[in-house]
Amino acid sequence: MPQNLVSLDLGVDAVAKLDQAIAALEAFTAAFVTLSAQERQDLLKMGDKSAIFCQQTIMVLEQNTDILPATFDYDEMTADMAAYQLLGPRVLRLREVLAKMEDTQMALGSDVMVAASEGYALMKLFGKAEGLSELQQAMRVRRPGRPRKGGKVDG
C-alpha cells in the first residue's frame, strides 16, 4: 500500500500569499541583529529564571533611580525588557509554524521517496528498462556501499 502522509496543493495564489507574508516578516525584522556562532556562545543569556531576576532588578532600580550613575541607561534596560517580553510569544508562534512547515516538507519528501522506490521497483520488475541505467547510477550515488546480489559493493 503506497504511503501518503500528506496531500498538499499549493496553488500560485497560496504561494504568492506565503511569499508576501515572508517578505513582510523580512522587512519587519530588518533592524534585528544577526549574531555569529561565536557571539551567540559568548553572550550572557537570559532564560526563564534569569528573566524573573531581571524583572525584580528593574522594579528595585525603578524605586532607586537616584542611586544609579549617569552612565547606567535604565530607560534602555526597561525598553529592552519590554521588547524581549513582546517578542517571546511571537518567537514561539513562529517556531511552531516553522516546525509544521518542516514536518510537512519532510512528509512530502518521504511520500515522494516511497513512491519513487516503488515505481523504480515496478519498472525493474516489468522490464520497462528504458532510462533505468541512469536511475540505477543515481541510486548508487544516493546509497553508496549497498551490497549487490553477487556480494560486490557498489562504489
Short mmCIF file of C-alpha atoms in Angstrom, two decimals:
data_model
loop_
_atom_site.label_atom_id
_atom_site.label_comp_id
_atom_site.label_asym_id
_atom_site.label_seq_id
_atom_site.Cartn_x
_atom_site.Cartn_y
_atom_site.Cartn_z
CA MET A 1 0.00 0.00 0.00
CA PRO A 2 1.53 3.34 -1.01
CA GLN A 3 2.39 5.92 1.62
CA ASN A 4 0.54 9.25 1.59
CA LEU A 5 1.29 11.18 4.76
CA VAL A 6 0.10 14.46 3.29
CA SER A 7 -1.58 15.79 0.19
CA LEU A 8 -0.92 19.47 -0.33
CA ASP A 9 -1.91 21.59 -3.28
CA LEU A 10 -0.01 24.85 -3.10
CA GLY A 11 -1.54 26.94 -5.82
CA VAL A 12 0.04 30.05 -7.29
CA ASP A 13 -2.14 32.34 -5.15
CA ALA A 14 -1.31 30.49 -1.92
CA VAL A 15 2.43 30.60 -2.65
CA ALA A 16 2.18 34.30 -3.50
CA LYS A 17 0.47 34.97 -0.14
CA LEU A 18 3.12 32.94 1.68
CA ASP A 19 5.90 34.86 -0.11
CA GLN A 20 4.20 38.17 0.82
CA ALA A 21 3.99 37.11 4.47
CA ILE A 22 7.66 36.11 4.48
CA ALA A 23 8.61 39.41 2.80
CA ALA A 24 6.63 41.29 5.47
CA LEU A 25 8.50 39.41 8.20
CA GLU A 26 11.83 40.09 6.50
CA ALA A 27 11.01 43.81 6.27
CA PHE A 28 9.81 43.91 9.88
CA THR A 29 12.97 42.23 11.16
CA ALA A 30 15.38 44.31 9.06
CA ALA A 31 16.52 46.18 12.20
CA PHE A 32 17.02 42.95 14.16
CA VAL A 33 20.53 41.65 14.77
CA THR A 34 22.20 38.55 13.39
CA LEU A 35 24.76 37.02 15.73
CA SER A 36 27.67 34.86 14.71
CA ALA A 37 28.06 31.44 16.31
CA GLN A 38 30.87 32.82 18.47
CA GLU A 39 28.79 35.83 19.55
CA ARG A 40 25.91 33.52 20.50
CA GLN A 41 28.28 31.37 22.52
CA ASP A 42 29.88 34.35 24.31
CA LEU A 43 26.67 36.17 25.29
CA LEU A 44 25.30 36.16 28.81
CA LYS A 45 21.87 34.67 28.17
CA MET A 46 18.53 35.28 29.85
CA GLY A 47 16.37 32.22 30.44
CA ASP A 48 13.13 31.86 32.39
CA LYS A 49 14.75 32.07 35.83
CA SER A 50 17.03 34.90 34.73
CA ALA A 51 14.03 36.83 33.39
CA ILE A 52 12.47 36.84 36.85
CA PHE A 53 15.75 38.11 38.32
CA CYS A 54 15.87 40.86 35.68
CA GLN A 55 12.24 41.89 36.27
CA GLN A 56 12.83 42.10 40.01
CA THR A 57 16.02 44.10 39.48
CA ILE A 58 14.16 46.55 37.22
CA MET A 59 11.49 47.03 39.93
CA VAL A 60 14.11 47.69 42.60
CA LEU A 61 16.08 50.03 40.34
CA GLU A 62 12.88 51.93 39.46
CA GLN A 63 12.41 52.67 43.15
CA ASN A 64 16.03 53.75 43.49
CA THR A 65 16.92 55.57 40.27
CA ASP A 66 18.63 58.28 42.30
CA ILE A 67 21.49 55.92 43.17
CA LEU A 68 22.22 54.99 39.56
CA PRO A 69 25.26 56.60 37.93
CA ALA A 70 24.69 58.72 34.83
CA THR A 71 26.37 56.02 32.72
CA PHE A 72 23.69 53.44 33.62
CA ASP A 73 20.93 53.59 31.00
CA TYR A 74 17.87 52.49 32.96
CA ASP A 75 15.48 53.56 30.20
CA GLU A 76 17.33 51.38 27.66
CA MET A 77 17.21 48.45 30.08
CA THR A 78 13.44 48.75 30.56
CA ALA A 79 12.88 49.22 26.81
CA ASP A 80 14.97 46.10 26.08
CA MET A 81 12.97 44.11 28.65
CA ALA A 82 9.66 45.27 27.15
CA ALA A 83 10.78 44.30 23.64
CA TYR A 84 12.10 40.96 24.94
CA GLN A 85 8.74 40.20 26.54
CA LEU A 86 6.82 41.22 23.42
CA LEU A 87 8.97 39.03 21.16
CA GLY A 88 8.74 35.90 23.33
CA PRO A 89 5.26 34.66 22.39
CA ARG A 90 5.75 35.64 18.76
CA VAL A 91 9.03 33.72 18.51
CA LEU A 92 7.22 30.70 19.94
CA ARG A 93 4.42 31.02 17.37
CA LEU A 94 6.92 31.33 14.52
CA ARG A 95 8.84 28.28 15.76
CA GLU A 96 5.61 26.29 15.75
CA VAL A 97 4.78 27.46 12.21
CA LEU A 98 8.30 26.63 11.00
CA ALA A 99 8.22 23.21 12.67
CA LYS A 100 4.88 22.48 10.98
CA MET A 101 6.27 23.55 7.60
CA GLU A 102 9.42 21.45 8.09
CA ASP A 103 7.38 18.40 9.16
CA THR A 104 5.11 18.83 6.13
CA GLN A 105 8.10 19.14 3.79
CA MET A 106 9.64 16.03 5.36
CA ALA A 107 6.39 14.08 4.97
CA LEU A 108 6.06 15.18 1.33
CA GLY A 109 9.65 14.14 0.66
CA SER A 110 9.04 10.78 2.30
CA ASP A 111 5.89 10.26 0.22
CA VAL A 112 7.88 11.01 -2.94
CA MET A 113 10.76 8.72 -1.91
CA VAL A 114 8.41 5.82 -1.15
CA ALA A 115 6.55 6.30 -4.44
CA ALA A 116 9.79 6.66 -6.41
CA SER A 117 11.20 3.49 -4.85
CA GLU A 118 8.00 1.60 -5.63
CA GLY A 119 7.94 2.96 -9.19
CA TYR A 120 11.58 2.03 -9.71
CA ALA A 121 10.93 -1.49 -8.43
CA LEU A 122 7.91 -1.83 -10.72
CA MET A 123 9.93 -0.71 -13.76
CA LYS A 124 12.61 -3.28 -12.94
CA LEU A 125 10.02 -5.98 -12.31
CA PHE A 126 8.09 -5.45 -15.52
CA GLY A 127 11.14 -4.92 -17.72
CA LYS A 128 10.49 -1.31 -18.66
CA ALA A 129 14.23 -0.72 -18.65
CA GLU A 130 14.38 2.42 -20.80
CA GLY A 131 16.17 5.05 -18.72
CA LEU A 132 16.81 2.69 -15.82
CA SER A 133 20.60 2.80 -16.17
CA GLU A 134 20.62 6.49 -15.23
CA LEU A 135 18.31 5.79 -12.29
CA GLN A 136 20.49 2.90 -11.18
CA GLN A 137 23.54 5.17 -11.26
CA ALA A 138 21.65 7.80 -9.23
CA MET A 139 20.67 5.13 -6.69
CA ARG A 140 24.33 4.10 -6.35
CA VAL A 141 25.22 7.70 -5.52
CA ARG A 142 22.34 8.01 -3.08
CA ARG A 143 23.06 4.69 -1.38
CA PRO A 144 26.80 4.04 -1.73
CA GLY A 145 28.13 0.81 -0.39
CA ARG A 146 24.93 -1.21 -0.66
CA PRO A 147 25.85 -4.77 -1.49
CA ARG A 148 24.70 -6.16 -4.81
CA LYS A 149 23.20 -9.62 -5.15
CA GLY A 150 26.61 -11.06 -6.05
CA GLY A 151 28.17 -9.74 -2.84
CA LYS A 152 30.02 -6.86 -4.54
CA VAL A 153 29.76 -3.41 -3.10
CA ASP A 154 28.59 -0.52 -5.33
CA GLY A 155 31.02 2.28 -5.36
#
